[in-house]
Amino acid sequence: MQHHSPIVPDPTASREQSLDPADWEELRQLGHRMLDDMMNYLQTVRERPAWQPIPAEALEAMHQPLPEFPQDASAVYEDFVRNVLPYNKNNIHPRFWSWVEGGGTPFGMLADMLASGMNPNLAIGDHAPVHIERQVLDWCKSIFSFPPTASGILTSGASMANITALVVARNQILPQVIRQKGLRAAPGQPLIYGSSETHNCVVKGAVVIGIGSDNFRKVPVDAEYRIKIDVLRQMIREDRAAGHLPFCIVGNAGTVNTGAIDDLAGLAEVARSEQLWFHVDGAFGAVPILLPEFAEQLRGLEAADSLSFDFHKWFYMNYEVGAVLIRDSAAHRDAYSSPVGYLAAHERGLAGGPEPLSNYGMELSRGFRALKVWMLLKQNGIRQYEYLVRRNISQSQYLAALVTTSPDLELMAPVPLNIVCYRYNPGNLDEAALNALNKELLQQLQEQGIATPSYTLLEGRYAIRVAITNHRSTREDFDLLIDATIRLGRSIHPPAQNQR
Ligand SMILES: Cc1ncc(COP(=O)(O)O)c(C=O)c1O
């Protein structure tokens, strides 16, 4: 930080000014303009490119020295409009299909404004916002058929939800003792099992909670990218024989690469017979539980000891909000509650009321992310989500059909859910050249602002990966993607003569 001469006392300081506006009317007008601008921005999103690179001028605006003195709020806003807003990641765009990300909604944006205006801290206390979060958690239990006695907490996303659950699972190795003495008290090396397709955040979680990445046992998958349960059983047997301590199985409801759903009922059965904690990472793939036609594929979800999922992915809610549910609320509470005097609940007054939410998670200070969930679930009703999720699944089938009927394209994996992996294959290149070609093709699709799918490697083969958790996509968007893929692919490397 630069050092300047001592600041001259502000003559207005004697009036004990706060950070509230000196001129409320002026800020109100700016606020109305901001609201109009954002409504227009969202309404016209389809007219803009799916993505655009950040020009040097805008980048420069984001590399300025620390502001020292006040600036006009409208000047700050102009800076935002010119240099930040146009270069959004654009997961709000109808042809954004990268990673697994939702697009939010205008009403969600408004809900966030209300939450931010109220600005409550949900750590503790008797106030409406904590009751709203508890209401939302009760609704989650009802969606996923968890018992009313289960507990839960809203998190920033599925990564935090997974870690929150893994800590509870880990403590069950020796209830009370692990919490107090740490992992050295464990009578063996604790092990977690999940398929080789498990999201990296679970492995990261194993690292963060002191288990270690080597002790997340990656179980191989079958041709449909689902965990091989017989191999899992054998690995558990061998690890036990070697004196290790299996304690948790993680099932996938929707893997990040291909959307595969593990045999959750089978995993629940292994966990029960082996007396292990059964956690399900259902970040997005647990949401089709809303669809009666997915009941069989997701059977076993309701038997999980803990479940993580996101509202910001396939419930299309504004970032960030995920959730974890834990069947055994006492185990959950034991993992996170702490009897410190300054957080003790009282009988009455602000410190009375429901049990502090901070007894169920790592964070003490927490914002009011529950408000948008509450408002959006009310605005749309669960049936609207059922309809939209079903539409995304049928769009992925439509896209897969476009791929399989095009001689230039190749479907790279089964499409059980909402993720389509494909590549352009001109028929006259080796695997390394195909990888390079498809990577170039994807970059051109993005640079030209046509669409933003992402990518993955499936057994070393580069795939263009389209993950559809987008309530704005239409079938025409997928037609456009396929036309552009073929056009760009042919311009980079024309197909072999006999393939046309
Ligand atoms: C299966 C799965 N689990 C966990 C995560 C991590 O979720 P978050 O980004 O909300 O932390 C993702 C993210 O895409 C995911 O696909």
Short mmCIF file of C-alpha atoms and ligand atoms in Angstrom, two decimals:
data_model
loop_
_atom_site.label_atom_id
_atom_site.label_comp_id
_atom_site.label_asym_id
_atom_site.label_seq_id
_atom_site.Cartn_x
_atom_site.Cartn_y
_atom_site.Cartn_z
CA MET A 1 0.00 0.00 0.00
CA GLN A 2 1.23 3.51 -0.78
CA HIS A 3 1.82 5.90 2.12
CA HIS A 4 0.64 9.48 1.90
CA SER A 5 0.84 12.41 4.25
CA PRO A 6 -1.59 12.19 7.20
CA ILE A 7 -5.21 12.67 6.16
CA VAL A 8 -6.57 16.11 6.88
CA PRO A 9 -9.55 15.76 9.24
CA ASP A 10 -12.84 15.88 7.34
CA PRO A 11 -14.82 18.93 8.53
CA THR A 12 -18.06 16.94 8.14
CA ALA A 13 -16.83 14.39 10.68
CA SER A 14 -18.18 16.55 13.46
CA ARG A 15 -21.66 15.84 12.08
CA GLU A 16 -21.07 12.12 12.80
CA GLN A 17 -21.94 11.00 9.30
CA SER A 18 -22.58 7.36 8.59
CA LEU A 19 -22.04 5.51 5.31
CA ASP A 20 -25.67 6.14 4.40
CA PRO A 21 -26.18 8.59 1.53
CA ALA A 22 -26.10 12.30 2.27
CA ASP A 23 -28.71 12.63 -0.46
CA TRP A 24 -31.15 9.71 -0.30
CA GLU A 25 -33.12 10.94 -3.30
CA GLU A 26 -30.05 10.90 -5.48
CA LEU A 27 -29.18 7.31 -4.51
CA ARG A 28 -32.80 6.23 -4.89
CA GLN A 29 -32.75 7.47 -8.50
CA LEU A 30 -29.46 5.73 -9.16
CA GLY A 31 -30.92 2.58 -7.61
CA HIS A 32 -33.95 2.73 -9.90
CA ARG A 33 -31.63 3.14 -12.87
CA MET A 34 -29.58 0.16 -11.76
CA LEU A 35 -32.70 -1.94 -11.46
CA ASP A 36 -33.91 -0.91 -14.92
CA ASP A 37 -30.49 -1.54 -16.41
CA MET A 38 -30.28 -5.03 -14.91
CA MET A 39 -33.81 -5.91 -16.02
CA ASN A 40 -32.93 -4.82 -19.57
CA TYR A 41 -29.66 -6.70 -19.35
CA LEU A 42 -31.41 -9.93 -18.40
CA GLN A 43 -34.25 -9.44 -20.87
CA THR A 44 -31.83 -8.99 -23.80
CA VAL A 45 -29.25 -11.62 -22.84
CA ARG A 46 -30.01 -13.75 -25.90
CA GLU A 47 -29.07 -10.88 -28.24
CA ARG A 48 -25.49 -10.77 -26.96
CA PRO A 49 -22.61 -13.17 -27.61
CA ALA A 50 -22.41 -16.22 -25.37
CA TRP A 51 -18.98 -14.98 -24.26
CA GLN A 52 -16.49 -12.32 -25.20
CA PRO A 53 -12.88 -11.76 -24.20
CA ILE A 54 -12.03 -8.85 -21.91
CA PRO A 55 -10.33 -6.01 -23.81
CA ALA A 56 -7.14 -4.44 -22.45
CA GLU A 57 -8.93 -1.23 -21.51
CA ALA A 58 -11.41 -3.05 -19.25
CA LEU A 59 -8.66 -5.16 -17.74
CA GLU A 60 -6.77 -2.01 -16.92
CA ALA A 61 -9.82 -0.67 -15.08
CA MET A 62 -9.53 -3.74 -12.85
CA HIS A 63 -5.90 -3.13 -11.98
CA GLN A 64 -6.07 0.23 -10.25
CA PRO A 65 -4.55 1.34 -6.95
CA LEU A 66 -6.62 1.16 -3.77
CA PRO A 67 -9.11 4.08 -3.76
CA GLU A 68 -8.31 6.44 -0.96
CA PHE A 69 -10.99 9.12 -1.09
CA PRO A 70 -14.73 9.03 -1.80
CA GLN A 71 -16.06 8.92 -5.35
CA ASP A 72 -19.51 9.63 -6.59
CA ALA A 73 -21.69 6.50 -6.49
CA SER A 74 -22.86 7.18 -10.05
CA ALA A 75 -19.24 7.33 -11.27
CA VAL A 76 -18.55 4.00 -9.59
CA TYR A 77 -21.63 2.57 -11.27
CA GLU A 78 -20.53 3.90 -14.69
CA ASP A 79 -17.22 2.12 -14.21
CA PHE A 80 -19.12 -1.11 -13.53
CA VAL A 81 -21.36 -0.68 -16.59
CA ARG A 82 -18.43 0.03 -18.89
CA ASN A 83 -15.79 -2.36 -17.64
CA VAL A 84 -17.40 -5.19 -15.69
CA LEU A 85 -20.94 -5.90 -16.88
CA PRO A 86 -20.16 -6.64 -20.55
CA TYR A 87 -17.52 -9.21 -19.67
CA ASN A 88 -19.65 -11.50 -17.57
CA LYS A 89 -18.92 -15.21 -17.43
CA ASN A 90 -22.42 -15.31 -18.89
CA ASN A 91 -23.80 -18.42 -17.28
CA ILE A 92 -27.05 -16.47 -17.68
CA HIS A 93 -26.88 -16.98 -21.48
CA PRO A 94 -29.21 -19.51 -23.20
CA ARG A 95 -26.20 -21.19 -24.81
CA PHE A 96 -24.05 -21.46 -21.69
CA TRP A 97 -23.46 -25.14 -20.97
CA SER A 98 -20.04 -25.16 -19.28
CA TRP A 99 -19.11 -27.18 -16.21
CA VAL A 100 -22.42 -27.47 -14.29
CA GLU A 101 -23.76 -24.00 -13.66
CA GLY A 102 -27.18 -22.46 -13.35
CA GLY A 103 -28.33 -19.14 -14.76
CA GLY A 104 -30.33 -17.54 -11.94
CA THR A 105 -33.53 -15.59 -12.49
CA PRO A 106 -34.61 -11.93 -12.33
CA PHE A 107 -36.81 -12.62 -9.29
CA GLY A 108 -33.81 -14.32 -7.63
CA MET A 109 -31.81 -11.15 -8.25
CA LEU A 110 -34.52 -9.12 -6.54
CA ALA A 111 -34.62 -11.55 -3.63
CA ASP A 112 -30.87 -11.12 -3.20
CA MET A 113 -31.36 -7.38 -3.11
CA LEU A 114 -33.93 -7.73 -0.34
CA ALA A 115 -31.66 -10.10 1.60
CA SER A 116 -28.78 -7.70 1.24
CA GLY A 117 -30.94 -4.77 2.29
CA MET A 118 -32.03 -6.57 5.45
CA ASN A 119 -28.44 -7.74 5.83
CA PRO A 120 -29.03 -10.11 8.76
CA ASN A 121 -26.35 -12.40 10.09
CA LEU A 122 -27.94 -15.84 10.48
CA ALA A 123 -25.42 -17.22 12.95
CA ILE A 124 -27.68 -16.95 15.96
CA GLY A 125 -30.71 -15.14 17.34
CA ASP A 126 -34.47 -14.99 17.24
CA HIS A 127 -35.38 -13.25 14.00
CA ALA A 128 -37.42 -14.11 10.90
CA PRO A 129 -34.42 -14.92 8.64
CA VAL A 130 -33.38 -17.97 10.74
CA HIS A 131 -36.95 -19.23 10.63
CA ILE A 132 -36.91 -18.82 6.84
CA GLU A 133 -33.76 -20.96 6.57
CA ARG A 134 -35.32 -23.60 8.79
CA GLN A 135 -38.44 -23.53 6.64
CA VAL A 136 -36.33 -24.01 3.51
CA LEU A 137 -34.51 -26.93 5.14
CA ASP A 138 -37.84 -28.54 6.03
CA TRP A 139 -38.88 -28.20 2.39
CA CYS A 140 -35.57 -29.85 1.35
CA LYS A 141 -36.31 -32.81 3.62
CA SER A 142 -39.69 -33.18 2.02
CA ILE A 143 -38.27 -33.00 -1.53
CA PHE A 144 -35.68 -35.72 -0.83
CA SER A 145 -37.80 -37.87 1.53
CA PHE A 146 -35.60 -37.27 4.55
CA PRO A 147 -37.37 -37.60 7.92
CA PRO A 148 -38.59 -34.41 9.64
CA THR A 149 -36.12 -35.17 12.45
CA ALA A 150 -33.15 -34.80 10.06
CA SER A 151 -31.05 -31.65 10.16
CA GLY A 152 -29.35 -29.58 7.52
CA ILE A 153 -27.82 -26.28 6.63
CA LEU A 154 -27.56 -24.07 3.58
CA THR A 155 -24.03 -23.71 2.26
CA SER A 156 -22.23 -21.76 -0.43
CA GLY A 157 -22.41 -24.82 -2.69
CA ALA A 158 -22.01 -28.58 -2.95
CA SER A 159 -18.27 -28.49 -2.16
CA MET A 160 -18.99 -27.02 1.27
CA ALA A 161 -22.03 -29.26 1.67
CA ASN A 162 -19.88 -32.34 0.99
CA ILE A 163 -17.22 -31.28 3.49
CA THR A 164 -19.88 -30.48 6.08
CA ALA A 165 -21.21 -34.04 5.77
CA LEU A 166 -17.78 -35.71 5.64
CA VAL A 167 -16.84 -34.15 8.97
CA VAL A 168 -19.95 -35.63 10.59
CA ALA A 169 -19.18 -39.00 8.97
CA ARG A 170 -15.56 -38.88 10.10
CA ASN A 171 -16.52 -38.15 13.70
CA GLN A 172 -18.63 -41.31 13.77
CA ILE A 173 -15.44 -43.39 13.64
CA LEU A 174 -15.31 -42.86 17.40
CA PRO A 175 -18.09 -40.50 18.46
CA GLN A 176 -16.86 -37.75 20.83
CA VAL A 177 -13.27 -39.05 20.79
CA ILE A 178 -12.34 -37.95 17.26
CA ARG A 179 -13.86 -34.57 17.86
CA GLN A 180 -11.78 -34.12 20.99
CA LYS A 181 -8.54 -35.94 20.25
CA GLY A 182 -8.36 -35.68 16.50
CA LEU A 183 -7.66 -38.39 13.96
CA ARG A 184 -4.70 -39.87 15.83
CA ALA A 185 -7.24 -41.45 18.13
CA ALA A 186 -8.61 -43.51 15.23
CA PRO A 187 -7.73 -47.21 15.51
CA GLY A 188 -6.46 -47.41 11.93
CA GLN A 189 -6.25 -45.31 8.79
CA PRO A 190 -9.73 -43.93 8.00
CA LEU A 191 -10.81 -44.54 4.39
CA ILE A 192 -13.52 -43.09 2.16
CA TYR A 193 -14.77 -44.90 -0.98
CA GLY A 194 -16.31 -43.45 -4.09
CA SER A 195 -16.16 -44.08 -7.80
CA SER A 196 -13.29 -42.82 -9.92
CA GLU A 197 -15.84 -40.36 -11.38
CA THR A 198 -16.51 -38.69 -8.01
CA HIS A 199 -16.15 -34.91 -8.17
CA ASN A 200 -12.78 -33.58 -7.15
CA CYS A 201 -14.34 -31.47 -4.38
CA VAL A 202 -14.96 -34.69 -2.42
CA VAL A 203 -11.30 -35.64 -2.66
CA LYS A 204 -10.40 -32.07 -1.74
CA GLY A 205 -12.75 -32.46 1.23
CA ALA A 206 -10.93 -35.63 2.29
CA VAL A 207 -7.70 -33.63 2.22
CA VAL A 208 -9.11 -30.68 4.13
CA ILE A 209 -10.58 -32.82 6.93
CA GLY A 210 -7.30 -34.65 7.47
CA ILE A 211 -8.07 -37.97 5.79
CA GLY A 212 -5.68 -37.45 2.89
CA SER A 213 -6.23 -37.84 -0.83
CA ASP A 214 -4.64 -41.33 -0.95
CA ASN A 215 -7.26 -42.44 1.53
CA PHE A 216 -10.09 -41.55 -0.78
CA ARG A 217 -10.28 -44.94 -2.51
CA LYS A 218 -11.26 -44.54 -6.16
CA VAL A 219 -13.41 -47.49 -7.15
CA PRO A 220 -13.47 -48.30 -10.89
CA VAL A 221 -16.59 -47.72 -12.98
CA ASP A 222 -18.43 -49.76 -15.60
CA ALA A 223 -19.07 -48.77 -19.23
CA GLU A 224 -21.84 -46.45 -18.03
CA TYR A 225 -19.48 -44.69 -15.61
CA ARG A 226 -21.25 -46.18 -12.57
CA ILE A 227 -19.36 -47.51 -9.58
CA LYS A 228 -18.56 -51.25 -9.68
CA ILE A 229 -20.15 -52.45 -6.47
CA ASP A 230 -18.51 -55.88 -6.45
CA VAL A 231 -15.08 -54.23 -6.67
CA LEU A 232 -16.06 -51.83 -3.89
CA ARG A 233 -16.95 -54.75 -1.61
CA GLN A 234 -13.67 -56.43 -2.39
CA MET A 235 -11.67 -53.24 -1.73
CA ILE A 236 -13.37 -52.80 1.64
CA ARG A 237 -12.59 -56.42 2.55
CA GLU A 238 -8.94 -56.07 1.59
CA ASP A 239 -8.52 -52.75 3.36
CA ARG A 240 -10.04 -54.17 6.53
CA ALA A 241 -7.75 -57.18 6.33
CA ALA A 242 -4.81 -54.77 6.07
CA GLY A 243 -5.88 -53.12 9.35
CA HIS A 244 -7.40 -49.98 7.80
CA LEU A 245 -10.61 -48.31 8.82
CA PRO A 246 -13.23 -47.83 6.13
CA PHE A 247 -15.81 -45.32 7.40
CA CYS A 248 -17.66 -43.78 4.50
CA ILE A 249 -19.03 -44.51 1.02
CA VAL A 250 -19.81 -41.62 -1.29
CA GLY A 251 -22.41 -42.30 -3.96
CA ASN A 252 -22.84 -40.10 -7.01
CA ALA A 253 -26.24 -38.92 -8.12
CA GLY A 254 -25.04 -37.37 -11.38
CA THR A 255 -21.30 -37.42 -12.03
CA VAL A 256 -19.73 -34.25 -13.32
CA ASN A 257 -18.24 -35.84 -16.45
CA THR A 258 -21.22 -37.66 -17.87
CA GLY A 259 -24.15 -37.40 -15.43
CA ALA A 260 -23.92 -41.06 -14.38
CA ILE A 261 -26.04 -42.12 -11.41
CA ASP A 262 -24.50 -44.83 -9.23
CA ASP A 263 -26.62 -47.72 -8.02
CA LEU A 264 -27.53 -45.84 -4.85
CA ALA A 265 -29.74 -48.60 -3.42
CA GLY A 266 -26.85 -51.04 -3.92
CA LEU A 267 -24.43 -48.66 -2.22
CA ALA A 268 -26.87 -48.09 0.65
CA GLU A 269 -26.97 -51.84 1.13
CA VAL A 270 -23.16 -52.15 1.19
CA ALA A 271 -22.96 -49.26 3.66
CA ARG A 272 -25.58 -50.89 5.89
CA SER A 273 -23.98 -54.31 5.88
CA GLU A 274 -20.47 -52.89 6.39
CA GLN A 275 -21.69 -50.32 8.94
CA LEU A 276 -20.32 -47.36 7.01
CA TRP A 277 -21.67 -43.84 6.59
CA PHE A 278 -23.43 -43.41 3.24
CA HIS A 279 -23.12 -39.96 1.74
CA VAL A 280 -24.59 -38.96 -1.62
CA ASP A 281 -23.15 -36.13 -3.70
CA GLY A 282 -26.24 -35.08 -5.57
CA ALA A 283 -25.01 -31.60 -6.53
CA PHE A 284 -27.26 -31.52 -9.57
CA GLY A 285 -28.23 -35.15 -10.22
CA ALA A 286 -30.35 -35.51 -7.09
CA VAL A 287 -32.80 -32.92 -8.41
CA PRO A 288 -34.55 -35.25 -10.90
CA ILE A 289 -36.07 -36.89 -7.82
CA LEU A 290 -38.81 -34.39 -8.68
CA LEU A 291 -39.61 -36.49 -11.76
CA PRO A 292 -41.64 -39.67 -11.09
CA GLU A 293 -39.87 -41.33 -14.05
CA PHE A 294 -36.52 -40.99 -12.21
CA ALA A 295 -37.70 -42.61 -8.97
CA GLU A 296 -36.16 -45.96 -9.90
CA GLN A 297 -32.81 -44.56 -11.04
CA LEU A 298 -32.47 -42.54 -7.84
CA ARG A 299 -33.73 -45.28 -5.55
CA GLY A 300 -31.50 -45.38 -2.48
CA LEU A 301 -31.12 -41.60 -2.25
CA GLU A 302 -33.66 -41.59 0.55
CA ALA A 303 -31.53 -44.11 2.47
CA ALA A 304 -28.45 -41.87 2.58
CA ASP A 305 -27.05 -40.75 5.91
CA SER A 306 -26.29 -37.43 4.28
CA LEU A 307 -27.02 -35.73 0.98
CA SER A 308 -25.54 -32.63 -0.67
CA PHE A 309 -27.09 -30.71 -3.52
CA ASP A 310 -27.16 -27.23 -5.00
CA PHE A 311 -29.92 -24.74 -5.55
CA HIS A 312 -27.65 -22.73 -7.84
CA LYS A 313 -27.29 -25.54 -10.38
CA TRP A 314 -30.42 -27.40 -11.37
CA PHE A 315 -32.84 -25.29 -9.38
CA TYR A 316 -31.52 -22.39 -11.48
CA MET A 317 -31.16 -20.11 -8.46
CA ASN A 318 -28.80 -17.18 -8.19
CA TYR A 319 -25.33 -17.84 -6.81
CA GLU A 320 -24.45 -19.03 -4.29
CA VAL A 321 -26.56 -21.58 -2.49
CA GLY A 322 -26.23 -25.29 -1.83
CA ALA A 323 -27.46 -27.49 0.99
CA VAL A 324 -26.65 -30.54 3.03
CA LEU A 325 -29.13 -32.80 4.82
CA ILE A 326 -28.06 -35.13 7.62
CA ARG A 327 -30.31 -37.90 8.84
CA ASP A 328 -28.90 -38.04 12.38
CA SER A 329 -29.32 -34.50 13.67
CA ALA A 330 -27.56 -35.29 16.97
CA ALA A 331 -24.44 -36.46 15.10
CA HIS A 332 -24.62 -33.33 12.98
CA ARG A 333 -24.92 -31.09 16.01
CA ASP A 334 -22.13 -32.89 17.86
CA ALA A 335 -19.77 -32.12 15.01
CA TYR A 336 -20.23 -28.36 15.04
CA SER A 337 -21.76 -27.08 18.27
CA SER A 338 -19.54 -25.50 20.88
CA PRO A 339 -20.57 -24.42 24.35
CA VAL A 340 -19.03 -20.96 24.47
CA GLY A 341 -20.52 -18.36 26.77
CA TYR A 342 -20.92 -15.61 24.21
CA LEU A 343 -23.04 -17.88 21.96
CA ALA A 344 -25.24 -19.44 24.65
CA ALA A 345 -28.91 -19.21 23.77
CA HIS A 346 -31.15 -17.31 26.19
CA GLU A 347 -34.76 -17.92 27.12
CA ARG A 348 -35.99 -14.61 25.74
CA GLY A 349 -34.88 -11.60 23.75
CA LEU A 350 -32.73 -11.54 20.62
CA ALA A 351 -30.51 -14.37 21.85
CA GLY A 352 -33.54 -16.58 22.49
CA GLY A 353 -35.34 -18.41 19.72
CA PRO A 354 -34.38 -21.48 17.71
CA GLU A 355 -31.12 -23.27 18.11
CA PRO A 356 -28.30 -21.36 16.42
CA LEU A 357 -27.66 -22.49 12.84
CA SER A 358 -23.97 -22.12 13.58
CA ASN A 359 -24.30 -25.36 15.59
CA TYR A 360 -24.68 -27.17 12.26
CA GLY A 361 -21.82 -25.84 10.18
CA MET A 362 -18.36 -24.38 10.14
CA GLU A 363 -19.36 -20.79 9.54
CA LEU A 364 -20.48 -18.46 12.27
CA SER A 365 -21.45 -15.38 10.26
CA ARG A 366 -23.82 -16.36 7.47
CA GLY A 367 -25.86 -14.25 5.09
CA PHE A 368 -29.52 -14.56 4.17
CA ARG A 369 -29.15 -16.85 1.15
CA ALA A 370 -32.25 -18.67 2.37
CA LEU A 371 -34.47 -15.77 1.28
CA LYS A 372 -34.04 -16.31 -2.46
CA VAL A 373 -34.65 -20.05 -2.04
CA TRP A 374 -37.81 -19.37 -0.06
CA MET A 375 -39.07 -16.74 -2.51
CA LEU A 376 -38.20 -18.71 -5.64
CA LEU A 377 -39.71 -21.97 -4.40
CA LYS A 378 -42.88 -20.04 -3.61
CA GLN A 379 -42.86 -18.13 -6.90
CA ASN A 380 -42.33 -21.19 -9.10
CA GLY A 381 -43.71 -24.04 -7.05
CA ILE A 382 -41.94 -27.37 -7.16
CA ARG A 383 -43.93 -28.42 -10.24
CA GLN A 384 -42.29 -25.71 -12.35
CA TYR A 385 -38.86 -27.15 -11.46
CA GLU A 386 -40.09 -30.62 -12.34
CA TYR A 387 -41.14 -29.33 -15.75
CA LEU A 388 -37.87 -27.46 -16.42
CA VAL A 389 -35.62 -30.32 -15.32
CA ARG A 390 -37.58 -32.72 -17.53
CA ARG A 391 -37.20 -30.29 -20.42
CA ASN A 392 -33.41 -30.12 -19.92
CA ILE A 393 -33.23 -33.92 -19.89
CA SER A 394 -35.21 -34.14 -23.11
CA GLN A 395 -32.98 -31.45 -24.65
CA SER A 396 -29.95 -33.60 -23.85
CA GLN A 397 -31.63 -36.53 -25.64
CA TYR A 398 -32.38 -34.25 -28.57
CA LEU A 399 -28.76 -33.07 -28.71
CA ALA A 400 -27.46 -36.64 -28.46
CA ALA A 401 -29.71 -37.57 -31.39
CA LEU A 402 -28.35 -34.65 -33.45
CA VAL A 403 -24.84 -35.91 -32.72
CA THR A 404 -25.50 -39.55 -33.56
CA THR A 405 -27.25 -38.70 -36.83
CA SER A 406 -24.37 -36.53 -38.04
CA PRO A 407 -21.58 -38.45 -39.82
CA ASP A 408 -19.06 -35.77 -38.76
CA LEU A 409 -19.77 -36.15 -35.05
CA GLU A 410 -19.27 -38.84 -32.47
CA LEU A 411 -21.08 -39.34 -29.16
CA MET A 412 -18.43 -40.00 -26.52
CA ALA A 413 -20.46 -41.35 -23.58
CA PRO A 414 -23.95 -42.54 -22.69
CA VAL A 415 -26.40 -39.73 -21.88
CA PRO A 416 -28.31 -40.84 -18.79
CA LEU A 417 -29.16 -37.34 -17.58
CA ASN A 418 -28.32 -33.84 -18.82
CA ILE A 419 -24.70 -34.06 -20.00
CA VAL A 420 -23.73 -34.74 -23.59
CA CYS A 421 -20.10 -35.44 -24.49
CA TYR A 422 -19.24 -35.46 -28.19
CA ARG A 423 -16.51 -34.62 -30.64
CA TYR A 424 -16.00 -33.69 -34.24
CA ASN A 425 -14.30 -36.59 -36.00
CA PRO A 426 -13.30 -36.13 -39.64
CA GLY A 427 -12.30 -39.79 -39.75
CA ASN A 428 -8.69 -39.38 -40.82
CA LEU A 429 -6.88 -38.35 -37.63
CA ASP A 430 -5.24 -40.18 -34.75
CA GLU A 431 -6.38 -39.67 -31.13
CA ALA A 432 -3.80 -36.99 -30.30
CA ALA A 433 -4.70 -34.96 -33.38
CA LEU A 434 -8.42 -35.39 -32.64
CA ASN A 435 -7.86 -34.05 -29.14
CA ALA A 436 -6.03 -30.99 -30.46
CA LEU A 437 -8.66 -30.43 -33.15
CA ASN A 438 -11.59 -30.54 -30.73
CA LYS A 439 -9.85 -28.29 -28.24
CA GLU A 440 -9.29 -25.74 -31.01
CA LEU A 441 -12.89 -26.13 -32.13
CA LEU A 442 -14.22 -25.51 -28.63
CA GLN A 443 -12.07 -22.41 -28.25
CA GLN A 444 -13.39 -21.04 -31.54
CA LEU A 445 -17.00 -21.75 -30.51
CA GLN A 446 -16.39 -19.69 -27.40
CA GLU A 447 -14.30 -16.92 -28.97
CA GLN A 448 -16.87 -16.38 -31.67
CA GLY A 449 -19.51 -16.01 -28.96
CA ILE A 450 -21.60 -18.82 -30.46
CA ALA A 451 -21.96 -21.04 -27.40
CA THR A 452 -20.03 -22.02 -24.31
CA PRO A 453 -19.91 -25.76 -23.77
CA SER A 454 -16.94 -27.03 -21.77
CA TYR A 455 -14.74 -30.10 -22.14
CA THR A 456 -13.54 -33.20 -20.40
CA LEU A 457 -11.20 -36.09 -21.02
CA LEU A 458 -12.86 -39.51 -21.24
CA GLU A 459 -10.21 -42.23 -21.17
CA GLY A 460 -7.75 -39.72 -22.54
CA ARG A 461 -10.06 -38.59 -25.34
CA TYR A 462 -11.02 -34.91 -25.46
CA ALA A 463 -14.77 -34.39 -25.50
CA ILE A 464 -16.82 -31.25 -26.00
CA ARG A 465 -19.12 -31.41 -23.02
CA VAL A 466 -22.57 -29.83 -22.87
CA ALA A 467 -24.09 -29.73 -19.38
CA ILE A 468 -27.68 -28.53 -19.54
CA THR A 469 -28.85 -26.88 -16.33
CA ASN A 470 -30.19 -23.90 -18.23
CA HIS A 471 -33.82 -22.79 -18.10
CA ARG A 472 -33.27 -20.42 -21.05
CA SER A 473 -32.05 -22.95 -23.65
CA THR A 474 -34.37 -23.96 -26.48
CA ARG A 475 -34.05 -26.68 -29.11
CA GLU A 476 -32.94 -24.07 -31.66
CA ASP A 477 -29.94 -23.34 -29.43
CA PHE A 478 -28.81 -26.95 -29.80
CA ASP A 479 -29.42 -26.90 -33.58
CA LEU A 480 -27.22 -23.83 -33.70
CA LEU A 481 -24.50 -25.51 -31.63
CA ILE A 482 -24.40 -28.54 -33.90
CA ASP A 483 -24.40 -26.48 -37.11
CA ALA A 484 -21.54 -24.37 -35.76
CA THR A 485 -19.58 -27.40 -34.56
CA ILE A 486 -19.72 -28.99 -38.01
CA ARG A 487 -18.95 -25.74 -39.82
CA LEU A 488 -15.97 -24.90 -37.60
CA GLY A 489 -14.77 -28.50 -37.52
CA ARG A 490 -14.76 -28.70 -41.32
CA SER A 491 -12.94 -25.38 -41.58
CA ILE A 492 -10.22 -26.56 -39.18
CA HIS A 493 -9.93 -30.03 -40.70
CA PRO A 494 -12.17 -31.28 -43.53
CA PRO A 495 -13.54 -34.80 -43.23
CA ALA A 496 -12.07 -37.71 -45.18
CA GLN A 497 -13.56 -37.93 -48.72
CA ASN A 498 -15.46 -41.15 -48.13
CA GLN A 499 -17.13 -39.81 -44.97
CA ARG A 500 -19.16 -37.04 -46.62
C1 LIG B 1 -21.18 -33.71 -8.93
C2 LIG B 1 -20.68 -32.42 -8.36
N1 LIG B 1 -20.38 -32.35 -7.06
C3 LIG B 1 -19.94 -31.22 -6.49
C4 LIG B 1 -19.75 -30.08 -7.23
C5 LIG B 1 -19.25 -28.83 -6.57
O1 LIG B 1 -20.32 -27.96 -6.39
P1 LIG B 1 -20.11 -26.41 -6.05
O2 LIG B 1 -19.50 -25.82 -7.28
O3 LIG B 1 -21.49 -25.92 -5.79
O4 LIG B 1 -19.22 -26.31 -4.88
C6 LIG B 1 -20.05 -30.09 -8.59
C7 LIG B 1 -19.84 -28.91 -9.41
O5 LIG B 1 -20.04 -28.90 -10.60
C8 LIG B 1 -20.54 -31.29 -9.18
O6 LIG B 1 -20.84 -31.36 -10.47
#
